[in-house]
Amino acid sequence: MIDLAVVKKHLRVEHNDEDDLIQGYLDAAVSAFETWSNRTVAAEVKEDSPANVIILTPAISQGILLLVGQWYANRESVLTGSNVTTFPMATQALWAPHRWINV
């Protein structure tokens, strides 16, 4: 749903050498949003769609781009001498309004 060219522009990547790596980060970031929010991102909501389906909003998209950028810049799971959080704070702020909580 987010075009690879958009992600590469966000990352300021002008070559094609890492397209597979960047696409993997993009797919993982979308999956991270879906898992964290308990939502399913879709291109459109149909009449028979589950209640938790959501259209990709600019805020969700921006959070995905920020997360991909974080992973692209920091390719290891542990950074020595840094504070590590699950998601960048900006990503959480962008995604929080879209979280689906089953009651």
PDB file of C-alpha atoms in Angstrom:
ATOM      1  CA  MET A   1       0.000   0.000   0.000  1.00  0.00           C
ATOM      2  CA  ILE A   2       2.953   2.288   0.538  1.00  0.00           C
ATOM      3  CA  ASP A   3       4.987   2.349  -2.646  1.00  0.00           C
ATOM      4  CA  LEU A   4       8.649   1.352  -2.387  1.00  0.00           C
ATOM      5  CA  ALA A   5       9.607   4.582  -4.200  1.00  0.00           C
ATOM      6  CA  VAL A   6       7.960   6.617  -1.416  1.00  0.00           C
ATOM      7  CA  VAL A   7       9.876   4.689   1.228  1.00  0.00           C
ATOM      8  CA  LYS A   8      13.164   5.136  -0.625  1.00  0.00           C
ATOM      9  CA  LYS A   9      12.504   8.874  -0.921  1.00  0.00           C
ATOM     10  CA  HIS A  10      11.861   9.006   2.825  1.00  0.00           C
ATOM     11  CA  LEU A  11      15.139   7.157   3.432  1.00  0.00           C
ATOM     12  CA  ARG A  12      16.963   9.286   0.828  1.00  0.00           C
ATOM     13  CA  VAL A  13      18.046   6.143  -1.020  1.00  0.00           C
ATOM     14  CA  GLU A  14      18.660   6.693  -4.722  1.00  0.00           C
ATOM     15  CA  HIS A  15      20.018   3.258  -5.692  1.00  0.00           C
ATOM     16  CA  ASN A  16      18.293  -0.097  -6.135  1.00  0.00           C
ATOM     17  CA  ASP A  17      20.892  -2.204  -4.317  1.00  0.00           C
ATOM     18  CA  GLU A  18      18.827  -2.520  -1.135  1.00  0.00           C
ATOM     19  CA  ASP A  19      15.301  -2.712  -2.549  1.00  0.00           C
ATOM     20  CA  ASP A  20      14.709  -6.196  -1.118  1.00  0.00           C
ATOM     21  CA  LEU A  21      15.970  -5.112   2.313  1.00  0.00           C
ATOM     22  CA  ILE A  22      13.814  -1.964   2.306  1.00  0.00           C
ATOM     23  CA  GLN A  23      10.757  -3.907   1.119  1.00  0.00           C
ATOM     24  CA  GLY A  24      11.327  -6.349   3.978  1.00  0.00           C
ATOM     25  CA  TYR A  25      11.416  -3.465   6.472  1.00  0.00           C
ATOM     26  CA  LEU A  26       8.255  -2.027   4.922  1.00  0.00           C
ATOM     27  CA  ASP A  27       6.402  -5.347   5.138  1.00  0.00           C
ATOM     28  CA  ALA A  28       7.559  -5.827   8.733  1.00  0.00           C
ATOM     29  CA  ALA A  29       6.493  -2.293   9.707  1.00  0.00           C
ATOM     30  CA  VAL A  30       2.992  -2.824   8.288  1.00  0.00           C
ATOM     31  CA  SER A  31       2.829  -6.121  10.177  1.00  0.00           C
ATOM     32  CA  ALA A  32       4.035  -4.357  13.343  1.00  0.00           C
ATOM     33  CA  PHE A  33       1.234  -1.804  13.020  1.00  0.00           C
ATOM     34  CA  GLU A  34      -1.355  -4.537  12.507  1.00  0.00           C
ATOM     35  CA  THR A  35      -0.105  -6.545  15.485  1.00  0.00           C
ATOM     36  CA  TRP A  36       0.285  -3.545  17.804  1.00  0.00           C
ATOM     37  CA  SER A  37      -3.046  -1.975  16.871  1.00  0.00           C
ATOM     38  CA  ASN A  38      -5.066  -5.191  16.465  1.00  0.00           C
ATOM     39  CA  ARG A  39      -6.183  -3.789  13.094  1.00  0.00           C
ATOM     40  CA  THR A  40      -5.885  -4.965   9.508  1.00  0.00           C
ATOM     41  CA  VAL A  41      -4.817  -2.409   6.920  1.00  0.00           C
ATOM     42  CA  ALA A  42      -6.743  -2.627   3.654  1.00  0.00           C
ATOM     43  CA  ALA A  43      -6.950  -0.618   0.457  1.00  0.00           C
ATOM     44  CA  GLU A  44     -10.695  -0.302   0.968  1.00  0.00           C
ATOM     45  CA  VAL A  45     -13.307  -1.302   3.520  1.00  0.00           C
ATOM     46  CA  LYS A  46     -15.991  -3.535   2.057  1.00  0.00           C
ATOM     47  CA  GLU A  47     -19.418  -4.290   3.454  1.00  0.00           C
ATOM     48  CA  ASP A  48     -18.289  -7.730   4.661  1.00  0.00           C
ATOM     49  CA  SER A  49     -14.943  -6.539   6.074  1.00  0.00           C
ATOM     50  CA  PRO A  50     -14.221  -7.321   9.725  1.00  0.00           C
ATOM     51  CA  ALA A  51     -14.871  -4.446  12.121  1.00  0.00           C
ATOM     52  CA  ASN A  52     -11.177  -3.925  12.815  1.00  0.00           C
ATOM     53  CA  VAL A  53     -10.219  -3.238   9.172  1.00  0.00           C
ATOM     54  CA  ILE A  54      -8.796   0.238   8.619  1.00  0.00           C
ATOM     55  CA  ILE A  55      -7.802   2.253   5.565  1.00  0.00           C
ATOM     56  CA  LEU A  56      -4.191   3.415   5.511  1.00  0.00           C
ATOM     57  CA  THR A  57      -4.304   6.981   6.871  1.00  0.00           C
ATOM     58  CA  PRO A  58      -1.541   9.573   6.565  1.00  0.00           C
ATOM     59  CA  ALA A  59      -0.741   9.105  10.273  1.00  0.00           C
ATOM     60  CA  ILE A  60      -0.449   5.327   9.976  1.00  0.00           C
ATOM     61  CA  SER A  61       1.652   5.720   6.847  1.00  0.00           C
ATOM     62  CA  GLN A  62       3.974   8.252   8.488  1.00  0.00           C
ATOM     63  CA  GLY A  63       4.423   5.975  11.508  1.00  0.00           C
ATOM     64  CA  ILE A  64       5.345   3.124   9.169  1.00  0.00           C
ATOM     65  CA  LEU A  65       7.872   5.331   7.376  1.00  0.00           C
ATOM     66  CA  LEU A  66       9.424   6.399  10.683  1.00  0.00           C
ATOM     67  CA  LEU A  67       9.702   2.798  11.809  1.00  0.00           C
ATOM     68  CA  VAL A  68      11.288   1.720   8.514  1.00  0.00           C
ATOM     69  CA  GLY A  69      13.724   4.624   8.867  1.00  0.00           C
ATOM     70  CA  GLN A  70      14.625   3.527  12.385  1.00  0.00           C
ATOM     71  CA  TRP A  71      15.282  -0.037  11.254  1.00  0.00           C
ATOM     72  CA  TYR A  72      17.193   1.078   8.161  1.00  0.00           C
ATOM     73  CA  ALA A  73      19.485   3.347  10.197  1.00  0.00           C
ATOM     74  CA  ASN A  74      19.926   0.847  13.062  1.00  0.00           C
ATOM     75  CA  ARG A  75      20.209  -2.615  11.544  1.00  0.00           C
ATOM     76  CA  GLU A  76      21.007  -4.458  14.741  1.00  0.00           C
ATOM     77  CA  SER A  77      18.527  -5.302  17.493  1.00  0.00           C
ATOM     78  CA  VAL A  78      20.773  -3.860  20.220  1.00  0.00           C
ATOM     79  CA  LEU A  79      22.570  -0.524  20.166  1.00  0.00           C
ATOM     80  CA  THR A  80      25.375  -0.115  22.663  1.00  0.00           C
ATOM     81  CA  GLY A  81      25.133   3.094  24.653  1.00  0.00           C
ATOM     82  CA  SER A  82      21.597   3.960  23.553  1.00  0.00           C
ATOM     83  CA  ASN A  83      18.156   3.842  25.083  1.00  0.00           C
ATOM     84  CA  VAL A  84      16.079   1.348  23.143  1.00  0.00           C
ATOM     85  CA  THR A  85      12.286   1.378  22.950  1.00  0.00           C
ATOM     86  CA  THR A  86       9.875  -0.896  21.140  1.00  0.00           C
ATOM     87  CA  PHE A  87       8.794   1.779  18.641  1.00  0.00           C
ATOM     88  CA  PRO A  88      10.013   5.335  18.181  1.00  0.00           C
ATOM     89  CA  MET A  89       7.859   7.673  20.269  1.00  0.00           C
ATOM     90  CA  ALA A  90       6.625   9.489  17.159  1.00  0.00           C
ATOM     91  CA  THR A  91       5.370   6.198  15.734  1.00  0.00           C
ATOM     92  CA  GLN A  92       3.414   5.467  18.903  1.00  0.00           C
ATOM     93  CA  ALA A  93       1.914   8.954  18.862  1.00  0.00           C
ATOM     94  CA  LEU A  94       0.799   8.564  15.242  1.00  0.00           C
ATOM     95  CA  TRP A  95      -0.608   5.065  15.714  1.00  0.00           C
ATOM     96  CA  ALA A  96      -2.245   5.331  19.157  1.00  0.00           C
ATOM     97  CA  PRO A  97      -5.570   6.804  17.959  1.00  0.00           C
ATOM     98  CA  HIS A  98      -6.032   3.811  15.639  1.00  0.00           C
ATOM     99  CA  ARG A  99      -5.539   1.063  18.212  1.00  0.00           C
ATOM    100  CA  TRP A 100      -8.431  -1.411  18.366  1.00  0.00           C
ATOM    101  CA  ILE A 101      -9.111  -2.725  21.856  1.00  0.00           C
ATOM    102  CA  ASN A 102     -11.485  -5.628  22.330  1.00  0.00           C
ATOM    103  CA  VAL A 103     -13.619  -5.148  25.405  1.00  0.00           C
TER     104      VAL A 103
END
